[in-house]
Amino acid sequence: MKKVLLIVLSICLILGLASCTNSSAPSPASSQASPAAGQGSAAPSASAPAPAAEPVTITFGMWDENQKPTYEQIIAKFMEENPNIKVELILTPWDQYWTKLDAAAGAKNDPDVYWMNVYMPKYADAGVLEPLDSYIAADKVDLSLWAEGAVSMYQYNGKQWGIPINSDSVVVAYNKAIFDKYGVEHPKEGWTWQDMVDLGAQLRDKIAAAGGSEYPMVMELDGQPSYLQFITQNGVNLYPDLQTQNWAAPGTIKAFEDIVALMDANIMPPNKVLSDTKGTDLFISGRAAMVYVGSWKAIVLDECDIAKDIGLVTMPKKDDNNKCAVGGISFAMSANSKNKDAAWTFLKYMAGEESSRMQAEARIMMPACISAQEFYSPQFKNIPGEVFPKQANISAPYPFHPAGPSWGQDQTDITNKIYNKEITAEEGCKQLAEIAQKYIDEYNKK
Amino acid sequence: MLQRKRCSRQARREAVSAYLFILPLLLGLGVFNVYSFGVNIYYSFTNKSSFGIPNWVGLKNYIDLFQNEKFYSALSNTFKYVVICVPCVVILSIFVAVLLNTNIRGRGVYRTLVFLPAVTMPAAIGLIWKWIFNYEFGILNHLLSGFGIEKIAWLSDPEYVLLSVCVVVIWADVSTRVIILLAGLQNIPDVYYEAARIDGANSAQIFFRITLPQLSPSIFFVTVMEIIGIFQIFDFIFLMIPRSSSGVSHARSLVSYFYEAAFQEYKKGYGAAITLVLFLIILVVTIFQMWMQKKWVHYE
């Protein structure tokens, strides 16, 4: 008797395990959306026979936690207007976002709509993204309502793969209190790289004379807010076409030499300091007088303790120009989506004016939707936020190659070696050119 | 005759229910360990990336691997971790276990303090130490500056980053190893100690002649587990040193290198090859230890 019971129980256990894996298999992503997940997985099994009166559920993936509260509001509003579509927000931190997206897309489990950035060609090539042209044509959506550069960033192989959300610009923020304390003139619009070096040198000397401990200048040396801008501003187009790269161009080498020169002159602290604490964090804690900062940090600047002392100015003109390599993200749709019409309705709303306006008013995004742009700058309480769109209008395309992620860590390792002075800028750039070209050739062979 | 038959039938029934009991575990092991291991070997000979069907490329991944400077630097870093961490963890945990086994006052408090890291999440440990080690705002540099020592970039300076990771690993690992050794100590019969004391042995003699040999099976187990664990070191490196840090290339272990290749650069076939090389290294080292144990491990 006992044996029979045992057998029955163990079979139950196995079945339980099996059904467990079954029921969680279609939605590993939704288990991340904590409170909703429990209800989500319980509901269908309880009311399986119920007919199609239930709303369609679609999922939406993003990576920025700071923007989650605003997105929740926008989504709530969308669901109010579209009661037959239920949207689940899935937040995955940036460090894991692409890893998880790849795994999920491989298993056809990716969110229906999600944030996409310059990595787009990789996903378009893999057939993971749904081209939006037919939806755009069917709904007669006018793409000229969005900033031109941002729209063209998501065109590839003659198709539109995303509708832009925002434009990211980089500007220079400075701490007026530090400048005034040491009696140095504030940076002025129309300044040059040399002006910046001179101001830094004055600050350095006066800080040293007064026994202060602030850094005249800091940077985040991981690409977008630093060297990618300087390479662009030295007049170099890093990837002029899909076959070549310009990592070893004189302008590229010069960009890195100029960064190292700032460190050598003690205007900027050594790399070990900048690598340990983000430049923006040093700046908002009052440890630094100037920083190159991206518009995605605007709200952090506006709400930090020293917000009232922060001045903003467009980037200084480097060897060739003061253009900003404008980045930005878009909403893209998964080719695996089972509810493409609902997904498109949601995507269109998210990229549209109402949603863009809410994002602008929350200061989380400088919208790509032109009619919503006017709501962005006036929202800032302390900092002159209008400098971000001003810089975004002096723009250049963001340098990116579809095979780029393959050498991402090499790029980080080698640039760090240059900053650490383990190798010269010239050696580093030559190594990078070689590695990048190798992957570019492999990419073109496919 | 009848007796035997019934017996075997019963034995068979028992065997069946026993297998049913372990079936859930076997299924899990089969899918997540045995099957995945086989697939991993296959992938190491393909160009598997994020999407698409992997193509057979033969030994290309292994050839690339052995020509890549990064592989050798990760390999040498991994050996550095083993050489620094394993002796420290083993010796420290023997020391702490012996101390905790004596009748000192407040033994419960000490035990709790020592075991604390074992029940703390690695993520929490990593994040807390990251702040302790921070160059600009970290408490360690703050304390050191009290002694007039210049600030050190513990997690970004190529000279220090590996040692900083070792400190955290040792601190975290000692606690779990102490638990095993403490159990081993309590299994040593008191009669040996009584006899030694009657014969007039001093504490040092008792420790080296009785405690250590009697504890050697536990020490052996701890050493084997620790070596395997350190060869696979990843979590604290991943948690404390961000991708963009200048410490990355000097702290990179083989598993970190695998993670970068497979999940950040999407070269999964290449990543699989790295893990197989690591597997072979651990296999050889463990076989060597099994062979060596005859020389120093005493089983009763």
XYZ file of C-alpha atoms in Angstrom:
746
model
C 0.000 0.000 0.000
C 2.747 2.327 1.035
C 4.706 1.486 -2.107
C 1.764 2.367 -4.308
C 1.419 5.642 -2.508
C 5.113 6.298 -2.993
C 4.923 5.598 -6.691
C 1.864 7.773 -7.125
C 3.490 10.579 -5.201
C 6.741 10.447 -7.133
C 4.861 10.436 -10.421
C 2.972 13.481 -9.209
C 6.279 15.091 -8.364
C 7.693 14.448 -11.818
C 4.541 15.657 -13.500
C 4.603 18.682 -11.259
C 8.157 19.435 -12.354
C 7.314 18.879 -15.975
C 4.260 21.097 -15.865
C 6.302 23.671 -14.015
C 8.852 23.885 -16.782
C 6.073 23.835 -19.362
C 4.104 26.680 -17.909
C 7.151 28.852 -17.357
C 8.689 28.096 -20.727
C 6.641 30.452 -22.883
C 7.320 33.411 -20.643
C 10.692 33.373 -18.869
C 10.690 37.085 -19.476
C 7.434 37.720 -17.690
C 8.758 36.066 -14.537
C 11.015 39.105 -14.293
C 8.049 41.425 -14.057
C 7.581 40.252 -10.490
C 4.083 41.020 -9.269
C 2.360 40.538 -12.588
C 4.060 37.206 -13.232
C 2.208 35.290 -10.561
C -1.173 36.418 -11.772
C -0.151 36.052 -15.378
C 0.810 32.408 -15.162
C -2.071 31.474 -12.872
C -4.814 33.183 -14.800
C -4.658 31.348 -18.139
C -4.753 27.883 -16.562
C -7.654 28.841 -14.333
C -9.718 30.378 -17.093
C -8.415 28.440 -20.074
C -11.804 27.652 -21.572
C -12.873 31.312 -21.493
C -13.350 32.732 -25.035
C -11.469 35.565 -26.742
C -13.080 38.371 -24.771
C -9.812 38.605 -22.822
C -7.485 41.448 -23.835
C -4.343 40.704 -25.824
C -1.190 40.850 -23.715
C 1.996 42.196 -25.228
C 5.367 42.736 -23.589
C 7.678 45.729 -23.792
C 11.407 45.635 -22.976
C 13.634 48.523 -21.890
C 16.835 48.965 -19.881
C 16.787 52.269 -18.000
C 15.488 52.074 -14.466
C 15.385 55.879 -14.104
C 12.786 56.054 -16.829
C 10.612 53.229 -15.584
C 8.186 55.331 -13.493
C 7.423 57.613 -16.438
C 7.005 54.656 -18.764
C 4.613 53.044 -16.337
C 2.466 56.182 -16.462
C 2.568 56.265 -20.248
C 1.670 52.601 -20.479
C -1.201 53.055 -18.022
C -2.526 55.831 -20.206
C -2.169 53.688 -23.322
C -4.084 50.837 -21.719
C -6.830 53.233 -20.705
C -7.229 54.288 -24.321
C -6.858 50.736 -25.628
C -8.690 48.526 -23.135
C -8.236 45.406 -25.254
C -4.423 45.575 -25.129
C -2.576 44.776 -21.941
C 1.086 45.782 -21.807
C 3.669 44.243 -19.494
C 6.844 46.224 -18.940
C 10.042 44.199 -18.609
C 13.040 46.030 -17.230
C 16.463 44.484 -17.863
C 19.523 46.474 -16.748
C 21.817 47.610 -19.573
C 24.623 45.197 -18.641
C 22.360 42.200 -19.229
C 19.958 43.688 -21.779
C 21.605 42.476 -24.976
C 22.696 39.157 -23.520
C 19.140 38.423 -22.466
C 17.601 39.762 -25.658
C 19.809 37.471 -27.737
C 18.909 34.423 -25.694
C 15.212 35.337 -25.709
C 15.132 36.100 -29.435
C 16.914 32.818 -30.160
C 14.124 31.018 -28.306
C 11.467 33.267 -29.928
C 10.664 34.668 -26.511
C 11.707 38.270 -26.957
C 9.332 41.084 -25.982
C 6.872 42.185 -28.668
C 8.177 45.752 -28.616
C 11.522 46.809 -27.242
C 14.198 49.490 -27.084
C 16.772 49.239 -29.825
C 19.967 51.211 -30.283
C 22.764 51.351 -32.869
C 23.083 47.544 -32.624
C 20.029 47.431 -34.916
C 21.774 46.071 -38.075
C 22.822 42.940 -36.215
C 19.223 42.172 -35.284
C 17.882 43.174 -38.684
C 20.405 40.846 -40.359
C 19.377 38.000 -38.079
C 15.717 38.402 -38.983
C 14.792 39.136 -35.398
C 13.292 42.546 -36.129
C 10.082 43.224 -37.999
C 10.471 45.822 -40.784
C 7.970 48.588 -40.117
C 7.459 49.926 -43.659
C 4.178 48.117 -44.358
C 2.670 49.317 -41.069
C 3.886 52.852 -41.693
C 2.374 52.808 -45.185
C -0.908 51.273 -44.030
C -1.404 53.879 -41.307
C 0.036 56.717 -43.441
C 2.464 57.667 -40.707
C 4.508 60.711 -41.681
C 8.117 60.059 -40.660
C 9.054 63.709 -41.192
C 7.383 64.387 -37.837
C 10.535 62.947 -36.220
C 14.043 64.429 -36.331
C 15.605 63.450 -39.628
C 18.930 62.189 -38.276
C 17.196 60.005 -35.726
C 14.872 58.465 -38.314
C 17.700 57.717 -40.749
C 19.695 56.039 -37.985
C 17.144 53.233 -38.030
C 17.110 52.781 -41.790
C 19.125 49.836 -43.030
C 19.012 47.840 -46.277
C 16.341 50.219 -47.519
C 13.918 49.472 -44.702
C 12.778 51.232 -41.544
C 13.502 49.068 -38.478
C 12.504 51.390 -35.670
C 10.815 54.672 -34.852
C 13.118 56.935 -32.900
C 12.426 57.906 -29.315
C 15.078 60.466 -28.647
C 18.352 62.114 -29.590
C 21.328 61.912 -27.259
C 23.720 64.837 -27.298
C 26.873 65.469 -25.299
C 27.693 68.875 -23.802
C 30.176 70.267 -21.303
C 28.859 70.908 -17.792
C 30.811 73.161 -15.463
C 30.565 73.967 -11.783
C 30.212 77.759 -11.489
C 30.987 77.665 -7.776
C 34.426 76.162 -8.401
C 35.186 78.591 -11.230
C 34.164 81.557 -9.034
C 35.986 80.258 -5.969
C 39.292 80.289 -7.867
C 38.455 83.376 -9.927
C 38.569 81.728 -13.341
C 36.376 82.907 -16.220
C 33.445 80.624 -17.122
C 33.569 78.696 -20.421
C 31.823 80.595 -23.233
C 29.832 79.429 -26.244
C 32.005 79.228 -29.344
C 35.085 78.181 -27.392
C 37.796 75.890 -28.709
C 39.645 72.867 -27.337
C 42.641 75.133 -26.699
C 40.432 77.512 -24.667
C 39.347 74.535 -22.612
C 42.947 73.426 -22.017
C 43.848 76.986 -20.972
C 40.929 77.210 -18.531
C 41.892 73.809 -17.144
C 45.492 74.913 -16.680
C 44.425 78.112 -14.881
C 42.159 76.109 -12.581
C 44.929 73.572 -11.935
C 47.406 76.272 -10.915
C 44.948 78.197 -8.765
C 43.610 75.049 -7.075
C 47.167 73.939 -6.301
C 48.092 77.400 -4.979
C 45.044 77.454 -2.692
C 45.623 73.877 -1.519
C 42.292 72.711 -2.969
C 41.610 69.159 -4.090
C 39.160 69.555 -6.996
C 39.946 68.200 -10.447
C 39.825 70.862 -13.185
C 38.305 68.399 -15.679
C 36.915 64.859 -15.731
C 35.522 62.611 -18.468
C 33.807 59.275 -18.861
C 36.310 57.595 -21.093
C 34.120 54.798 -22.410
C 33.268 56.131 -25.845
C 30.106 58.112 -26.460
C 30.745 60.980 -24.015
C 34.451 61.174 -24.874
C 36.651 59.760 -27.608
C 33.890 59.051 -30.142
C 33.078 62.780 -30.014
C 36.730 63.828 -30.315
C 37.344 61.523 -33.262
C 34.290 63.028 -34.989
C 35.435 66.541 -34.077
C 38.868 65.863 -35.568
C 37.040 65.379 -38.846
C 37.317 61.597 -38.969
C 34.448 59.375 -40.086
C 35.292 56.178 -38.221
C 33.298 53.895 -40.533
C 32.992 55.565 -43.949
C 31.401 52.401 -45.392
C 30.777 48.774 -44.432
C 34.186 47.613 -45.708
C 36.632 49.926 -43.953
C 37.421 51.705 -40.726
C 39.534 54.675 -39.737
C 40.905 53.618 -36.357
C 44.479 54.311 -37.394
C 43.724 57.640 -39.102
C 45.872 60.558 -37.862
C 42.756 62.303 -36.495
C 41.824 59.242 -34.441
C 45.317 58.929 -32.977
C 45.324 62.656 -32.229
C 42.022 62.331 -30.319
C 43.591 59.846 -27.917
C 46.830 61.824 -27.680
C 44.813 64.870 -26.649
C 43.087 62.927 -23.863
C 46.425 61.625 -22.568
C 47.884 65.131 -22.810
C 45.150 66.399 -20.463
C 46.177 63.740 -17.954
C 49.883 64.488 -18.409
C 49.211 68.153 -17.729
C 47.352 67.249 -14.507
C 44.255 68.947 -15.862
C 42.509 65.631 -15.768
C 43.179 62.972 -13.070
C 44.823 59.694 -14.133
C 42.755 56.905 -15.633
C 42.671 54.875 -12.423
C 40.621 57.655 -10.809
C 38.260 58.063 -13.761
C 37.822 54.333 -14.172
C 36.929 53.848 -10.505
C 34.243 56.528 -10.259
C 32.121 57.779 -13.132
C 33.037 61.301 -14.252
C 29.477 62.532 -13.742
C 29.491 61.214 -10.169
C 32.742 63.046 -9.434
C 31.237 66.173 -10.931
C 27.924 66.150 -9.063
C 29.701 65.506 -5.790
C 31.574 68.768 -6.363
C 34.940 67.116 -6.989
C 35.414 68.400 -10.525
C 35.031 71.721 -12.337
C 34.165 70.464 -15.850
C 32.790 67.264 -17.345
C 31.640 66.056 -20.765
C 28.154 64.803 -20.061
C 25.397 63.161 -22.093
C 21.798 64.356 -22.239
C 20.722 61.017 -20.722
C 22.193 62.329 -17.463
C 20.283 65.639 -17.663
C 17.807 64.817 -14.920
C 20.628 63.679 -12.625
C 22.342 67.039 -13.101
C 19.100 68.951 -12.589
C 18.307 67.234 -9.295
C 21.721 66.855 -7.683
C 22.868 68.848 -4.649
C 24.933 71.289 -6.698
C 22.305 71.725 -9.450
C 22.097 75.485 -8.922
C 25.817 75.872 -9.606
C 25.811 73.902 -12.852
C 26.377 75.702 -16.139
C 26.109 74.013 -19.540
C 27.874 74.911 -22.765
C 28.140 73.207 -26.144
C 31.329 71.265 -26.743
C 34.452 73.244 -27.670
C 35.542 73.222 -31.313
C 38.263 70.638 -31.740
C 40.674 70.377 -34.675
C 37.886 70.356 -37.248
C 34.477 71.120 -35.746
C 32.326 70.912 -32.618
C 29.767 68.511 -33.997
C 28.127 65.974 -31.755
C 27.877 62.332 -32.790
C 24.205 62.099 -31.901
C 23.040 58.769 -30.616
C 19.541 57.761 -29.767
C 17.286 54.818 -29.308
C 14.133 53.666 -31.007
C 11.138 51.418 -30.543
C 11.432 48.250 -32.570
C 9.097 45.324 -33.070
C 9.983 41.675 -32.766
C 9.534 39.497 -35.822
C 8.535 36.766 -33.360
C 5.607 38.742 -32.001
C 2.323 36.844 -32.030
C 0.238 40.016 -31.835
C 1.863 42.267 -34.389
C -1.140 44.513 -34.837
C -1.404 45.186 -31.122
C 2.367 45.634 -30.993
C 2.239 48.201 -33.791
C -0.612 50.092 -32.107
C 1.494 50.251 -28.963
C 4.713 51.168 -30.789
C 2.986 53.948 -32.705
C 1.591 55.356 -29.485
C 4.901 55.160 -27.639
C 6.797 56.987 -30.377
C 3.969 59.458 -30.889
C 3.417 62.960 -29.624
C 1.535 62.298 -26.392
C 4.029 59.753 -25.142
C 7.011 61.823 -26.325
C 5.597 64.836 -24.537
C 5.274 62.916 -21.282
C 8.871 61.737 -21.616
C 10.042 65.260 -22.399
C 8.191 66.683 -19.424
C 9.766 64.081 -17.189
C 13.141 65.298 -18.538
C 14.154 61.685 -19.216
C 14.488 62.053 -22.975
C 15.156 64.759 -25.478
C 12.394 63.645 -27.839
C 12.964 62.821 -31.477
C 9.304 63.658 -32.124
C 9.627 67.269 -33.277
C 6.288 68.540 -31.975
C 7.188 67.351 -28.467
C 10.625 68.978 -28.369
C 9.354 72.307 -27.065
C 8.263 70.608 -23.843
C 11.753 69.437 -22.969
C 13.886 72.435 -22.009
C 11.344 74.446 -19.947
C 11.018 71.555 -17.527
C 14.464 72.026 -16.062
C 14.380 73.621 -12.643
C 18.050 74.467 -12.235
C 20.237 73.772 -15.240
C 19.968 75.481 -18.652
C 18.523 72.398 -20.381
C 18.163 74.150 -23.749
C 21.870 73.527 -24.376
C 21.173 69.815 -25.005
C 18.878 70.351 -28.035
C 21.151 73.167 -29.203
C 24.100 70.769 -29.332
C 21.940 68.043 -30.894
C 21.329 70.355 -33.847
C 25.083 70.600 -34.489
C 25.281 66.949 -35.302
C 27.130 64.215 -37.126
C 26.064 60.583 -37.590
C 26.964 58.233 -34.767
C 29.928 56.021 -35.742
C 28.893 52.401 -35.711
C 29.634 49.239 -37.642
C 27.231 46.255 -37.525
C 30.116 43.971 -36.512
C 31.113 46.437 -33.777
C 30.008 44.392 -30.762
C 32.578 41.711 -31.746
C 35.501 43.899 -30.782
C 33.767 45.924 -28.050
C 35.874 44.540 -25.222
C 39.108 44.866 -27.225
C 38.216 48.507 -27.789
C 37.756 48.975 -24.026
C 40.950 47.087 -23.146
C 43.124 48.898 -25.668
C 41.797 52.388 -24.973
C 42.389 51.743 -21.276
C 45.959 50.709 -22.051
C 46.431 54.007 -23.871
C 45.052 55.995 -20.920
C 47.172 53.949 -18.492
C 50.162 54.771 -20.698
C 51.024 51.110 -21.108
C 51.112 51.777 -24.868
C 51.138 54.938 -26.970
C 48.031 56.232 -28.713
C 49.580 55.325 -32.055
C 50.308 51.715 -31.062
C 46.853 51.317 -29.558
C 45.069 52.722 -32.584
C 47.039 50.472 -34.918
C 46.128 47.412 -32.828
C 42.488 48.465 -32.853
C 42.507 49.059 -36.598
C 43.879 45.580 -37.140
C 41.336 43.872 -34.886
C 38.393 45.884 -36.207
C 39.381 45.242 -39.832
C 39.619 41.510 -39.143
C 36.036 41.377 -37.883
C 34.824 43.711 -40.626
C 36.297 41.381 -43.249
C 34.651 38.391 -41.594
C 31.363 40.282 -41.563
C 31.578 41.075 -45.256
C 32.385 37.483 -46.153
C 29.041 36.295 -44.762
C 13.767 -21.264 -2.830
C 10.495 -19.496 -2.236
C 12.216 -17.289 0.305
C 14.857 -16.143 -2.175
C 12.378 -15.373 -4.904
C 10.273 -13.209 -2.634
C 13.397 -11.466 -1.465
C 14.503 -10.588 -4.942
C 11.034 -9.401 -5.870
C 11.056 -7.144 -2.883
C 14.531 -5.948 -3.742
C 13.412 -5.188 -7.244
C 10.425 -3.252 -5.982
C 12.664 -1.292 -3.707
C 15.021 -0.579 -6.556
C 12.143 0.662 -8.694
C 10.881 3.050 -6.036
C 14.428 4.194 -5.353
C 14.898 5.014 -9.017
C 11.589 6.834 -9.047
C 12.831 8.902 -6.145
C 16.013 9.966 -7.851
C 14.391 10.373 -11.256
C 13.612 14.102 -10.863
C 17.221 14.775 -9.941
C 18.537 12.547 -12.730
C 16.363 14.345 -15.259
C 17.710 17.682 -14.105
C 21.289 16.450 -14.172
C 20.783 14.869 -17.549
C 19.383 17.980 -19.156
C 21.474 20.641 -17.474
C 24.778 18.804 -17.003
C 25.255 15.742 -19.195
C 23.384 16.928 -22.278
C 24.686 20.497 -22.026
C 28.222 19.241 -21.628
C 27.929 17.231 -24.820
C 26.371 20.125 -26.720
C 29.089 22.413 -25.409
C 31.770 20.142 -26.879
C 29.954 20.233 -30.219
C 29.597 24.026 -30.145
C 33.319 24.430 -29.510
C 33.876 23.134 -33.049
C 31.325 25.500 -34.600
C 31.036 29.232 -35.242
C 27.865 29.538 -33.149
C 26.918 33.150 -32.485
C 23.720 34.836 -31.280
C 21.399 33.662 -34.001
C 21.327 31.277 -36.894
C 22.471 27.716 -37.384
C 26.043 27.024 -36.235
C 28.462 25.834 -38.924
C 31.215 23.292 -38.341
C 34.607 25.006 -38.362
C 36.812 22.212 -37.049
C 39.651 23.301 -34.817
C 39.464 26.984 -35.786
C 38.261 28.124 -32.338
C 41.097 26.281 -30.612
C 43.688 27.628 -33.036
C 42.367 31.187 -32.539
C 42.378 30.624 -28.800
C 45.988 29.501 -28.615
C 47.061 32.421 -30.786
C 45.229 35.011 -28.738
C 47.213 37.064 -26.264
C 44.086 37.632 -24.175
C 43.750 33.904 -23.559
C 47.274 33.668 -22.126
C 46.747 36.697 -19.929
C 43.460 35.235 -18.625
C 45.186 31.894 -18.084
C 48.033 33.431 -16.126
C 45.609 35.552 -14.086
C 43.634 32.420 -13.235
C 46.788 30.660 -12.046
C 47.684 33.717 -9.991
C 44.276 33.547 -8.306
C 44.821 29.855 -7.524
C 48.351 30.332 -6.205
C 47.353 33.256 -3.979
C 43.881 32.250 -2.807
C 44.060 28.495 -2.253
C 46.904 28.400 0.328
C 45.507 31.451 2.118
C 41.995 30.030 2.317
C 43.128 26.557 3.420
C 45.600 27.743 6.058
C 43.331 30.475 7.383
C 40.335 28.187 7.600
C 42.312 25.504 9.483
C 43.505 28.198 11.864
C 40.039 29.659 12.395
C 38.406 26.227 12.716
C 40.878 25.175 15.419
C 40.306 28.433 17.282
C 36.541 28.070 17.087
C 36.794 24.501 18.319
C 38.358 25.526 21.625
C 36.330 26.584 24.610
C 36.818 30.318 24.406
C 34.290 32.756 25.812
C 31.794 34.134 23.325
C 32.431 31.271 20.922
C 28.921 31.689 19.509
C 29.633 35.299 18.596
C 32.869 34.407 16.818
C 31.191 31.553 14.972
C 28.434 33.865 13.771
C 30.966 36.442 12.623
C 33.009 33.869 10.732
C 29.980 32.242 9.110
C 28.379 35.510 8.100
C 29.899 35.673 4.593
C 28.681 32.130 3.931
C 25.056 33.164 4.276
C 25.434 36.532 2.539
C 24.613 36.803 -1.149
C 27.749 37.123 -3.322
C 26.128 40.071 -5.104
C 25.844 41.935 -1.809
C 29.431 41.083 -0.864
C 30.702 42.257 -4.236
C 28.848 45.562 -4.141
C 29.838 46.360 -0.564
C 33.519 45.628 -1.231
C 33.360 47.666 -4.414
C 32.447 50.650 -2.265
C 35.025 49.848 0.382
C 37.683 49.775 -2.355
C 36.481 52.899 -4.203
C 39.299 55.320 -4.941
C 37.547 58.597 -4.305
C 34.962 57.790 -1.645
C 35.979 54.364 -0.299
C 36.359 53.781 3.437
C 39.624 51.865 3.004
C 41.396 54.791 1.361
C 39.849 57.065 3.969
C 41.311 54.962 6.801
C 44.685 54.669 5.069
C 44.887 58.421 4.593
C 44.629 58.654 8.385
C 48.027 56.943 8.464
C 49.352 59.279 5.805
C 49.263 56.623 3.084
C 48.451 57.889 -0.387
C 45.178 56.785 -1.986
C 45.290 53.589 -4.004
C 42.924 52.727 -6.855
C 42.316 49.197 -5.595
C 40.005 48.122 -8.397
C 41.410 50.173 -11.280
C 45.168 50.153 -10.800
C 46.605 47.227 -12.803
C 49.074 46.576 -9.976
C 46.464 46.059 -7.284
C 43.277 44.882 -8.916
C 44.050 41.156 -8.805
C 45.107 41.316 -5.163
C 41.961 43.229 -4.226
C 39.798 40.537 -5.775
C 41.832 37.895 -3.905
C 41.179 39.618 -0.565
C 37.428 39.461 -1.094
C 37.513 35.870 -2.341
C 39.580 34.732 0.631
C 37.335 36.557 3.083
C 34.209 35.050 1.532
C 35.559 31.517 1.064
C 37.113 30.991 4.497
C 33.703 30.901 6.142
C 32.294 28.024 4.090
C 35.502 26.021 4.413
C 35.588 26.531 8.183
C 32.211 24.806 8.496
C 33.581 21.646 6.875
C 36.787 21.685 8.906
C 34.916 22.293 12.130
C 32.821 19.188 11.479
C 36.044 17.287 10.789
C 37.594 18.504 14.052
C 34.623 17.379 16.069
C 34.952 13.877 14.642
C 38.442 13.424 16.115
C 38.028 11.116 19.127
C 39.004 12.663 22.459
C 40.962 9.555 23.449
C 43.881 10.609 21.226
C 44.148 13.948 22.984
C 43.856 12.379 26.429
C 46.564 9.861 25.637
C 48.822 12.617 24.273
C 48.350 14.764 27.340
C 49.111 11.843 29.647
C 52.307 11.265 27.665
C 53.197 14.932 28.227
C 52.856 16.312 24.677
C 52.700 20.107 24.315
C 50.030 21.929 22.276
C 52.225 22.283 19.200
C 52.982 18.565 19.202
C 49.306 17.766 19.697
C 48.365 20.006 16.783
C 50.923 18.655 14.326
C 50.865 15.008 15.391
C 47.182 14.492 16.104
C 44.933 17.278 14.849
C 46.475 17.753 11.396
C 46.743 14.069 10.415
C 43.281 13.316 11.777
C 41.902 16.305 9.937
C 43.695 15.515 6.684
C 40.663 13.966 4.897
C 38.709 17.168 5.544
C 41.670 19.308 4.518
C 42.012 17.304 1.339
C 38.346 17.771 0.513
C 38.523 21.495 1.238
C 41.645 21.875 -0.912
C 40.147 20.055 -3.883
C 36.927 22.069 -3.722
C 38.795 25.327 -3.255
C 41.100 24.728 -6.209
C 38.159 23.894 -8.469
C 36.263 26.900 -7.150
C 39.129 29.315 -7.735
C 39.816 27.991 -11.221
C 36.219 28.905 -11.965
C 36.464 32.341 -10.324
C 34.053 34.789 -11.899
C 31.357 36.291 -9.680
C 33.382 38.767 -7.636
C 35.367 39.890 -10.674
C 32.136 40.444 -12.564
C 30.490 42.253 -9.660
C 33.350 44.525 -8.628
C 35.006 45.455 -11.902
C 32.769 46.979 -14.554
C 33.400 46.274 -18.235
C 34.822 49.699 -18.893
C 37.230 49.699 -15.935
C 40.940 49.915 -16.572
C 41.345 46.953 -14.208
C 39.456 44.548 -16.457
C 42.336 43.103 -18.452
C 44.471 42.613 -15.343
C 41.728 40.852 -13.368
C 40.269 38.771 -16.191
C 40.015 35.065 -15.369
C 39.285 32.291 -17.857
C 35.611 32.269 -16.918
C 35.415 36.073 -17.255
C 37.035 35.693 -20.663
C 34.461 33.049 -21.563
C 31.627 35.339 -20.436
C 32.954 38.229 -22.490
C 33.427 36.102 -25.583
C 30.137 34.228 -25.387
C 27.737 36.797 -23.992
C 29.176 40.219 -24.751
C 30.859 39.602 -28.056
C 28.449 36.822 -29.063
C 31.186 34.350 -30.078
C 29.554 31.370 -28.420
C 31.523 28.669 -30.224
C 34.749 30.343 -29.194
C 33.426 30.635 -25.633
C 32.663 26.923 -25.600
C 36.278 26.212 -26.565
C 37.512 28.309 -23.625
C 35.375 26.346 -21.170
C 36.649 23.032 -22.518
C 40.255 24.107 -22.058
C 39.401 25.147 -18.505
C 37.695 21.793 -17.935
C 40.816 19.925 -19.053
C 43.040 22.033 -16.784
C 40.839 21.341 -13.760
C 40.644 17.660 -14.657
C 44.423 17.297 -14.796
C 44.933 19.219 -11.556
C 42.303 17.164 -9.732
C 43.696 13.848 -10.977
C 47.118 14.970 -9.776
C 45.667 15.739 -6.344
C 43.904 12.391 -6.135
C 47.211 10.729 -6.848
C 49.058 12.927 -4.340
C 46.589 12.272 -1.534
C 48.110 8.841 -0.855
C 51.189 10.625 0.403
C 49.548 12.831 3.006
C 45.928 12.005 3.693
C 45.268 9.613 6.562
C 42.027 7.724 6.594
C 41.202 5.854 9.763
